[in-house]
Coordinates of C-alpha atoms in Angstrom, one line a residue:
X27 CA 56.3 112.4 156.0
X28 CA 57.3 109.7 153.4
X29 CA 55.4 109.2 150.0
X30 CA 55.5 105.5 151.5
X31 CA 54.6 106.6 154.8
X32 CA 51.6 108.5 153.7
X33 CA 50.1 105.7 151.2
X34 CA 50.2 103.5 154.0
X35 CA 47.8 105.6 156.2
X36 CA 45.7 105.9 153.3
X37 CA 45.3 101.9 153.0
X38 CA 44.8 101.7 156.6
X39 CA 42.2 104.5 156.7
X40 CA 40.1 103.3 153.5
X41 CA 40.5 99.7 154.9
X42 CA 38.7 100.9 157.8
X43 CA 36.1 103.1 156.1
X44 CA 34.6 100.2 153.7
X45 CA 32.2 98.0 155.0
X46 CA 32.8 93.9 154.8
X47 CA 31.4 92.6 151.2
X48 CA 31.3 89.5 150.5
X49 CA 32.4 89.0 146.7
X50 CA 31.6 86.5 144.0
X51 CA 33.9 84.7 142.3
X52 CA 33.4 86.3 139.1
X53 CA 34.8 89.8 141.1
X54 CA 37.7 87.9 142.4
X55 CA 38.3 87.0 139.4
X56 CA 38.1 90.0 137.2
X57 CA 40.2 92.1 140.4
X58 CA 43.0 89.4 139.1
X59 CA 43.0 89.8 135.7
X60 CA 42.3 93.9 136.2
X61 CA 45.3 95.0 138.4
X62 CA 47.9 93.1 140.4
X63 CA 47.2 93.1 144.4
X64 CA 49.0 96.3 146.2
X65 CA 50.0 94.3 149.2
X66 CA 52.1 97.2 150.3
X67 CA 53.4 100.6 150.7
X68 CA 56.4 99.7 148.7
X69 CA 53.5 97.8 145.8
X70 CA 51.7 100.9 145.8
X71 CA 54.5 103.1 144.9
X72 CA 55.6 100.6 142.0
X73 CA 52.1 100.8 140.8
X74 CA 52.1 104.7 140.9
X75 CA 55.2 104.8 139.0
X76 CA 54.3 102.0 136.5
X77 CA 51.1 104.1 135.7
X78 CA 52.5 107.1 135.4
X79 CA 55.1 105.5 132.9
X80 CA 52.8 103.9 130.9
X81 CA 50.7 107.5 130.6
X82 CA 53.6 109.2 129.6
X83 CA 54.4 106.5 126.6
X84 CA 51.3 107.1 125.4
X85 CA 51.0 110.3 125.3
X86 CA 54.4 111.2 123.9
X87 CA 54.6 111.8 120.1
X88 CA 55.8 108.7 118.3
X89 CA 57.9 110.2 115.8
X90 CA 60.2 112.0 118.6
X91 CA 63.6 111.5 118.2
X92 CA 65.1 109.5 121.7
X93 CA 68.4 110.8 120.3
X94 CA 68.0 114.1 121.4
X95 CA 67.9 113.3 124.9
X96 CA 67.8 117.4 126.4
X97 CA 64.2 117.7 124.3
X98 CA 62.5 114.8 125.1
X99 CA 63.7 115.0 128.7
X100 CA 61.8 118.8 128.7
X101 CA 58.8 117.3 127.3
X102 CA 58.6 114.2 129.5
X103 CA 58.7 116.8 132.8
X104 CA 55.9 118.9 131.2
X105 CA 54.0 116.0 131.0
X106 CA 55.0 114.3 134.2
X107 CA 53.9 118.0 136.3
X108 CA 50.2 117.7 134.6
X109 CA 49.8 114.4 134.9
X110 CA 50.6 114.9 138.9
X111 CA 48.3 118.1 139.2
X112 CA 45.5 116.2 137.5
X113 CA 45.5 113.0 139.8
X114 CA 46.2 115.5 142.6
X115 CA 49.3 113.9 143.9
X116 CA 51.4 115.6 146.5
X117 CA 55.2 114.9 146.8
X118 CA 58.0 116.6 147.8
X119 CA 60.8 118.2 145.6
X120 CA 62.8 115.3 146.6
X121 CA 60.3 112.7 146.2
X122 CA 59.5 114.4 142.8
X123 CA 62.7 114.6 141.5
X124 CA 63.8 110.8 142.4
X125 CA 60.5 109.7 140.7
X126 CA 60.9 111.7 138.0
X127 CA 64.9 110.3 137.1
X128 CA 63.2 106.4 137.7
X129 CA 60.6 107.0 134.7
X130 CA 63.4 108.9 132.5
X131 CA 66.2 105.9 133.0
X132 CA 63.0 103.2 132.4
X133 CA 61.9 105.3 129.3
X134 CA 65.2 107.1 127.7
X135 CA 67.7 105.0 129.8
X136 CA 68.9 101.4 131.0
X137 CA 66.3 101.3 134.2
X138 CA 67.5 101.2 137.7
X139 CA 70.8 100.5 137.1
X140 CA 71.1 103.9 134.8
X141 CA 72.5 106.0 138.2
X142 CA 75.4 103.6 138.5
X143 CA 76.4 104.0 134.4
X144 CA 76.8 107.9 134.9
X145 CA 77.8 107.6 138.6
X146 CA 81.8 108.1 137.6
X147 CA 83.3 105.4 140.7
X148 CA 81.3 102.2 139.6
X149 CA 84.1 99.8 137.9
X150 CA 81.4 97.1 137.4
X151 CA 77.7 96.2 137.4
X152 CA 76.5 92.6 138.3
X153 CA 72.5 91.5 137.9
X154 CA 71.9 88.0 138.7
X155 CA 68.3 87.9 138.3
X156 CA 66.3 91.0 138.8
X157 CA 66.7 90.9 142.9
X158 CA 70.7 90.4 143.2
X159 CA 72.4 93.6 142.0
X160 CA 75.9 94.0 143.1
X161 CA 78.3 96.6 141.8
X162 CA 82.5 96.9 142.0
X163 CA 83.4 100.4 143.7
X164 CA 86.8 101.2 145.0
X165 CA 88.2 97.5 143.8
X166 CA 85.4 95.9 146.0
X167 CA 82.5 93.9 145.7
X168 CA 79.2 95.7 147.3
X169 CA 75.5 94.5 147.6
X170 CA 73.2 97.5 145.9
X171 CA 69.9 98.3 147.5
X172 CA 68.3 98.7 144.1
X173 CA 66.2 95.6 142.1
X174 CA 64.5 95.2 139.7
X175 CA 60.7 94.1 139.1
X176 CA 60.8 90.6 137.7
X177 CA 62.7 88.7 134.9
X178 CA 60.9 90.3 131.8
X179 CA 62.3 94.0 133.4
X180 CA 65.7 92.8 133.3
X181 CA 64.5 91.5 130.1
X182 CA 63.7 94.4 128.9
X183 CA 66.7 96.1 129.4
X184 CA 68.9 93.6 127.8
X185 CA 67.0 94.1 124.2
X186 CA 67.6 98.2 124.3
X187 CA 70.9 97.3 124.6
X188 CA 71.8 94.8 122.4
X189 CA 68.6 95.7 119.8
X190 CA 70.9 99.0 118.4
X191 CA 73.9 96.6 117.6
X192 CA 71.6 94.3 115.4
X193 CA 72.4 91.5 117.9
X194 CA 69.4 89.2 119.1
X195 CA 69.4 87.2 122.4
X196 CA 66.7 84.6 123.0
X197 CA 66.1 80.6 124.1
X198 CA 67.9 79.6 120.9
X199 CA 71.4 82.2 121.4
X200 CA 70.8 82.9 125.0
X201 CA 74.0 84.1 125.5
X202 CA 75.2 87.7 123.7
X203 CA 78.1 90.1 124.0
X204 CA 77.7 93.6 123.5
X205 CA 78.7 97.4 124.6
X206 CA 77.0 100.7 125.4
X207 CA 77.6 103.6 123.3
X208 CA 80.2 104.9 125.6
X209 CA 82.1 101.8 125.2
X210 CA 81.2 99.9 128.1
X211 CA 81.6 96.3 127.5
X212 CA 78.1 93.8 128.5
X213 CA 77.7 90.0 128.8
X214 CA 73.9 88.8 129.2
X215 CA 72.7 85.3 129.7
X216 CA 69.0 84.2 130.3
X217 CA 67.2 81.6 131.3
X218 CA 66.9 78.5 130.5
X219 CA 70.8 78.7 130.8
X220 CA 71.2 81.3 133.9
X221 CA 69.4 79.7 136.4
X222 CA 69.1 82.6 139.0
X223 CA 67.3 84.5 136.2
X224 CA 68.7 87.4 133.4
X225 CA 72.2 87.9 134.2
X226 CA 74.2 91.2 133.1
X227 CA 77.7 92.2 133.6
X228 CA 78.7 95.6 132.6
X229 CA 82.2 96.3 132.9
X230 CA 81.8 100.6 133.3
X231 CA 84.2 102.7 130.7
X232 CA 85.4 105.9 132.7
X233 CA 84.1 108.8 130.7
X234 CA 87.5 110.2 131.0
X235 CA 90.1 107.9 129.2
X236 CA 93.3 107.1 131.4
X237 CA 96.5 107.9 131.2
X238 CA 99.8 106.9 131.9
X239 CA 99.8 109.7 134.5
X240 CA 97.0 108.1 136.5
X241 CA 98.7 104.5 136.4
X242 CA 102.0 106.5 137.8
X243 CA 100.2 108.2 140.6
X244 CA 97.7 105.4 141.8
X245 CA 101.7 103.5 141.6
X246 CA 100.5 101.1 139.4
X247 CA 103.8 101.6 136.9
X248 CA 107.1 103.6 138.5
X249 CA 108.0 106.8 136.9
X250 CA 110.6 104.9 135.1
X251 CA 108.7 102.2 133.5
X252 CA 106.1 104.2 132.0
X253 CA 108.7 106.2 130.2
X254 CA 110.0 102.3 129.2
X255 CA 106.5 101.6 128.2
X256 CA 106.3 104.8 125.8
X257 CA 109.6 104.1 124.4
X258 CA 109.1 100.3 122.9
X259 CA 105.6 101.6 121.7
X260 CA 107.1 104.3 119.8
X261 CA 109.9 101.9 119.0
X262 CA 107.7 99.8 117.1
X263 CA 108.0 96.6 119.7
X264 CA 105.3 94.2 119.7
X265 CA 103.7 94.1 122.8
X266 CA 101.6 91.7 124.9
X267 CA 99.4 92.1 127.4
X268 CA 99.0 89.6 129.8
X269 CA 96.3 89.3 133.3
X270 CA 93.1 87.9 135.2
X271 CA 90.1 88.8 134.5
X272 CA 89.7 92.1 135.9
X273 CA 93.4 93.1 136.4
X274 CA 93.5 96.2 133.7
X275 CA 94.6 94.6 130.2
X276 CA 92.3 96.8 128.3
X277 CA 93.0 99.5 130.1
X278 CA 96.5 99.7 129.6
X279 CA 96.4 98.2 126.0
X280 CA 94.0 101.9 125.3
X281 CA 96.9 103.6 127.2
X282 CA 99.6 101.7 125.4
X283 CA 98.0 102.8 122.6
X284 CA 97.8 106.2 122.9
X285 CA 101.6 106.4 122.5
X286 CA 101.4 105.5 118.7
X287 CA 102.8 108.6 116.8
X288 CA 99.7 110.1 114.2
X289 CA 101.2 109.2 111.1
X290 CA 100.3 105.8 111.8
X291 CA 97.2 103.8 110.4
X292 CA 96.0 101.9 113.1
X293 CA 93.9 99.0 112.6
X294 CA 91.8 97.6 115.6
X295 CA 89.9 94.4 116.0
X296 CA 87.8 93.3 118.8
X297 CA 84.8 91.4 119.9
X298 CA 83.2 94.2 121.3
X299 CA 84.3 97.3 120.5
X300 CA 85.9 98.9 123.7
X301 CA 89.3 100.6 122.9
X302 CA 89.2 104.6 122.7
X303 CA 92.0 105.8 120.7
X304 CA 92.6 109.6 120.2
X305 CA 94.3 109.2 116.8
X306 CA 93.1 110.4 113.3
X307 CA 93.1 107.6 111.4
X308 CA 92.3 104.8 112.8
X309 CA 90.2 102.2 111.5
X310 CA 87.7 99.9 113.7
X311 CA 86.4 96.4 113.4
X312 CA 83.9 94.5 114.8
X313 CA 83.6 90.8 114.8
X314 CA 79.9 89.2 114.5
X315 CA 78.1 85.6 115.8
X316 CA 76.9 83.8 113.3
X317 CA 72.4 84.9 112.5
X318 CA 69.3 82.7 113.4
X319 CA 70.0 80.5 110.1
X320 CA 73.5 79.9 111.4
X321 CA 75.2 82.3 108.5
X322 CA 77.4 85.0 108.7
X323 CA 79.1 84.8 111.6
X324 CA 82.8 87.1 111.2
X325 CA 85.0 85.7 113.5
X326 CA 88.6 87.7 114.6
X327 CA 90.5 85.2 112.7
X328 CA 88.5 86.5 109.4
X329 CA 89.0 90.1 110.4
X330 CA 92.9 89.3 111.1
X331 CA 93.6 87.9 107.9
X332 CA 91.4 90.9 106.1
X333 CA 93.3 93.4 108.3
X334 CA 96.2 92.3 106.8
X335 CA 95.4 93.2 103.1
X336 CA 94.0 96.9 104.3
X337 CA 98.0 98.3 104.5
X338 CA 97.8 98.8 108.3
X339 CA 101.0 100.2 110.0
X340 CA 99.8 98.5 113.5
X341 CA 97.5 95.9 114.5
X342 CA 96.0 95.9 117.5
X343 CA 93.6 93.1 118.8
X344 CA 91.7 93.4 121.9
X345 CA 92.2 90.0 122.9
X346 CA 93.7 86.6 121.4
X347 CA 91.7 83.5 122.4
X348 CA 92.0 81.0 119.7
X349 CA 93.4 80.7 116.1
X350 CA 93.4 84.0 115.3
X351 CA 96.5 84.1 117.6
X352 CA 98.7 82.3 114.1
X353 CA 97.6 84.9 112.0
X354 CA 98.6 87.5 114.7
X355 CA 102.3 86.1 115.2
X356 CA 102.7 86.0 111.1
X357 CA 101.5 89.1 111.1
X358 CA 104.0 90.8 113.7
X359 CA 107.0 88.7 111.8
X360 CA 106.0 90.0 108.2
X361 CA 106.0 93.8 107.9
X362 CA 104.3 94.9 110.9
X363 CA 105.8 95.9 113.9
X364 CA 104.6 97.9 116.6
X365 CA 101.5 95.4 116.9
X366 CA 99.5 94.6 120.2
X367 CA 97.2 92.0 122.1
X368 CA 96.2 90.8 125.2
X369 CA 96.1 87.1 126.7
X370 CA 94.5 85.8 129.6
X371 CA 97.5 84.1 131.7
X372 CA 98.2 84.5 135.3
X373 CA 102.7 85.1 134.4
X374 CA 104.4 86.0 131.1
X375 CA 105.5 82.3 131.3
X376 CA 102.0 81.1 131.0
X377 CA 101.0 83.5 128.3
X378 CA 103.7 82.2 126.1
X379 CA 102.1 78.7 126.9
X380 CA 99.0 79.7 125.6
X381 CA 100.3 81.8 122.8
X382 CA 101.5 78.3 121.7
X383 CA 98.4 76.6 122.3
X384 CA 96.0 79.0 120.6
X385 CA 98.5 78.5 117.8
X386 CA 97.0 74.7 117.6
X387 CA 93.3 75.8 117.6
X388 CA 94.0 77.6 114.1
X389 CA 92.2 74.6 112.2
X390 CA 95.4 74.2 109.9
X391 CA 96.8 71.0 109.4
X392 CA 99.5 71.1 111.3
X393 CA 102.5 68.3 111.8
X394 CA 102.8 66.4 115.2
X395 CA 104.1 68.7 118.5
X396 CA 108.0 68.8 118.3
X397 CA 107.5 69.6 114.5
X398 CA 105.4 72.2 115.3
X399 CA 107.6 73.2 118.4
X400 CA 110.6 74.1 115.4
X401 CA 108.3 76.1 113.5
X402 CA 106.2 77.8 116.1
X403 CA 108.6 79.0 119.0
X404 CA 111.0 80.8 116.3
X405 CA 108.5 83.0 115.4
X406 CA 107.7 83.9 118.8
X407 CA 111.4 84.6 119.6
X408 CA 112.3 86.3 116.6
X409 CA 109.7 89.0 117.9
X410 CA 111.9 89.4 120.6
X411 CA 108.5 91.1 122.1
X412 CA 108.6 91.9 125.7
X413 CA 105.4 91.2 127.7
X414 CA 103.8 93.5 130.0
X415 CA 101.8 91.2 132.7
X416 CA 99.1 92.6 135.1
X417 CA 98.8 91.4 138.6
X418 CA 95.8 92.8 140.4
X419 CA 96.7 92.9 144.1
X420 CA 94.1 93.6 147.1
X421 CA 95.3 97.5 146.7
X422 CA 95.9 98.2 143.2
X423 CA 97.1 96.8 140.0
X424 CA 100.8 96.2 139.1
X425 CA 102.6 96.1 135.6
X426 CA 105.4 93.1 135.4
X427 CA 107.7 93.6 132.4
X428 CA 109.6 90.4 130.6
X429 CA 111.2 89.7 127.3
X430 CA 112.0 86.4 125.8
X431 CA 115.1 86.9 124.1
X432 CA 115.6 83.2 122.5
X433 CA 115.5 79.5 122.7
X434 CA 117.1 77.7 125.0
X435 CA 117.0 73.7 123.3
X436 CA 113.0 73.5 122.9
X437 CA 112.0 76.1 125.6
X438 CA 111.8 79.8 125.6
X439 CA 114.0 82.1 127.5
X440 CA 112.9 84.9 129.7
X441 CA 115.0 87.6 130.8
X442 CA 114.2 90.5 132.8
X443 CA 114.0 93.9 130.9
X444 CA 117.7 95.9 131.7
X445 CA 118.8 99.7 131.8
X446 CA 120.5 98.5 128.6
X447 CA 117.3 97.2 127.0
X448 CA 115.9 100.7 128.1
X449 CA 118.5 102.8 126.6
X450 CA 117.7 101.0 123.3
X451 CA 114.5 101.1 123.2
X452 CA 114.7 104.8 124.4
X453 CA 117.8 105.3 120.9
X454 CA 114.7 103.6 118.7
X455 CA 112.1 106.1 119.7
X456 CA 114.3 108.8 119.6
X457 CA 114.8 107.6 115.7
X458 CA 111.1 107.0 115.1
X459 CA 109.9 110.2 116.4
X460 CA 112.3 112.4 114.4
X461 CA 111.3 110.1 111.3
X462 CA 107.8 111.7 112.1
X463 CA 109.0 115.1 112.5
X464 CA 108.7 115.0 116.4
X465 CA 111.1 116.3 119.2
X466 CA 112.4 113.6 120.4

């Protein structure tokens, strides 16, 4: 039998046993303020756990180090056995055990949705509001049977995780970006701007970077342009990355970048710090929103332009969305090649389009369009970059490769990527790697 099964024959039982009283309203009262109503099986077993929690809190040392998660998980199970053989509680191994991981997640963890973080398959975690959970699995969008217990849980939740990165989320900023220590990248809202209640999306880091291999065999990239992708990277081509929300820009920006030889000194600048590169020296930057008085907010414009005087071989920015996209073209046309980003755009067409409109929202004074149309354009065909676009389809992601490879009067030209276009980028790695004392 159930622990839920068996809680509700004990209701019925003592609801039988006790004899009508008719209370004051004093008693009502202090019942309310005492101890919420169990109503139910399901009540009672949130109130056993919630006690036992709250018992193990306090009687935990305060000076124990949470870091060292295989100690104080030992001494959180010593203390969870007595405190079961002293109330004289009987559950099974199973029921033990699946208690036992809820009060670890609530007290060393992210709560309930802690099994999904570590489950491996979960691509994405949605709360909206502390009843709606939904998670991504397999590329789809499923319902989960797990909730939470009211807004100030969820709450909860969203201060351990942005409280360690010295970010703050409240009525006044009640909208934060942040990541997990693994790298997985969160967006919280809260009321009164989420009407539904807290709202978290976590978009789940594999614990296992990918590879180029993995994009190959799910037949995301052909054979042959992965070997194309490795080649311009060595080559020293900038590169962007263009896609939906969702369709794998980060991921194959991290994969992109993996292919950058070790003598390199990488510079990397995002939002939210999310890309895992294996190289030695590589230096990682953070940008930060602005602090309750409205001061020191580092934006990836400022971090750009600072990048810039740190003597970085490559730059790579997790994502371009406003004027730090200038400083990124002058960058990639002055000394450093090899550089990478990612745009939002739905074609590489459109991502050129916006390229040239996040050029606008640098805050420079610029001179009226066609001026800036002479000015602007030439350095993004002079990068003679080729763009590597991401089209999620119902099955699995795709990589579309184009280059622009001029002007045509005021517009852009596109071409297709060619064997010939292969075969040089392929003679330029060759070069670069045996300038690194590689095999080519």
């Amino acid at each position: 039998m159930s622990l839920l099964k068996r809680i509700e024959r004990k209701q019925e039982t003592n609801k039988e046993q006790q004899p009508p009283q008719q209370a004051s309203k004093l008693q009502d009262l202090r019942v309310k303020r005492s101890a919420p109503t169990i109503t139910n099986a399901r009540d009672a077993y949130l109130d056993l756990k919630t006690r036992l929690q709250q018992r193990l809190i306090m009687e935990m040392d305060p000076t124990t180090d949470v870091s060292k998660t295989a100690e104080v998980r030992a001494t959180i199970q010593d203390l969870f056995d007595n405190m079961l053989a002293e109330e004289q509680i009987v559950l099974t191994k199973t029921e033990r055990k699946a208690l036992f991981d809820q009060i670890v997640a609530e007290i060393l963890g992210y709560g309930p949705i802690q099994g999904y973080l570590t489950a491996g398959d979960v691509g994405e975690i949605m709360v909206n509001g502390p009843k709606h959970i939904f998670i991504e699995k397999g590329g789809k969008i499923i319902r989960s049977t797990i909730e939470f217990e009211d807004n100030d849980h969820v709450m909860r939740i969203i201060d351990r995780i942005v409280a360690p990165l010295g970010r703050r989320i409240d009525e006044a900023s009640p909208m934060v970006d942040a990541r997990l220590p693994d790298g997985s990248r969160v967006n919280a809202i809260i009321p009164p701007i989420a009407l539904n209640g807290p709202t978290i999306t976590i978009r789940v880091f594999s614990k296992k970077p990918l590879t180029i291999d993995n994009l190959v065999q799910w037949g995301t990239v052909t054979p042959e342009a992965a070997e194309f992708l490795r080649a311009i990277v060595i080559g020293k081509c900038n590169i962007v990355v263009s896609g939906g929300t969702g369709s794998g820009k980060t991921t194959l920006l991290n994969i992109l970048s993996s292919f950058i030889p070790e003598g390199e000194r990488i510079v990397t600048i995002e939002n939210a710090a999310e890309l895992q590169l294996a190289q030695e020296h590589v230096i990682t930057l953070e940008s930060r929103p602005a602090n309750v008085e409205g001061r020191g907010q580092v934006s990836i414009q400022d971090l750009v332009i600072n990048a810039l005087r740190m003597r970085p071989d490559r730059i790579v920015v997790g994502e371009c969305r406003g004027g730090e996209t200038l400083d990124m073209l002058q960058a990639m046309n002055t000394g450093h090649e090899g550089s990478m980003t990612t745009a939002h755009a739905n074609n590489p067409r459109d991502a050129l389009s916006r390229i040239e409109t996040m050029c606008m929202m640098a805050g420079m004074d610029l001179p009226s369009a066609p001026s800036v149309n002479k000015l602007r354009r030439p350095w993004i065909s002079s990068s003679n970059n080729p763009v590597c676009a991401m089209v999620r389809a119902r099955s699995s992601p795709s990589v579309k490769f184009r280059a622009w490879k001029g002007m045509s009067s005021p517009c852009l030209k596109f071409s297709a990527l060619s064997r010939r276009a292969l075969r040089m980028a392929r003679s330029s790695a060759v070069y670069d790697r045996q300038a690194y004392g590689q095999k080519p």
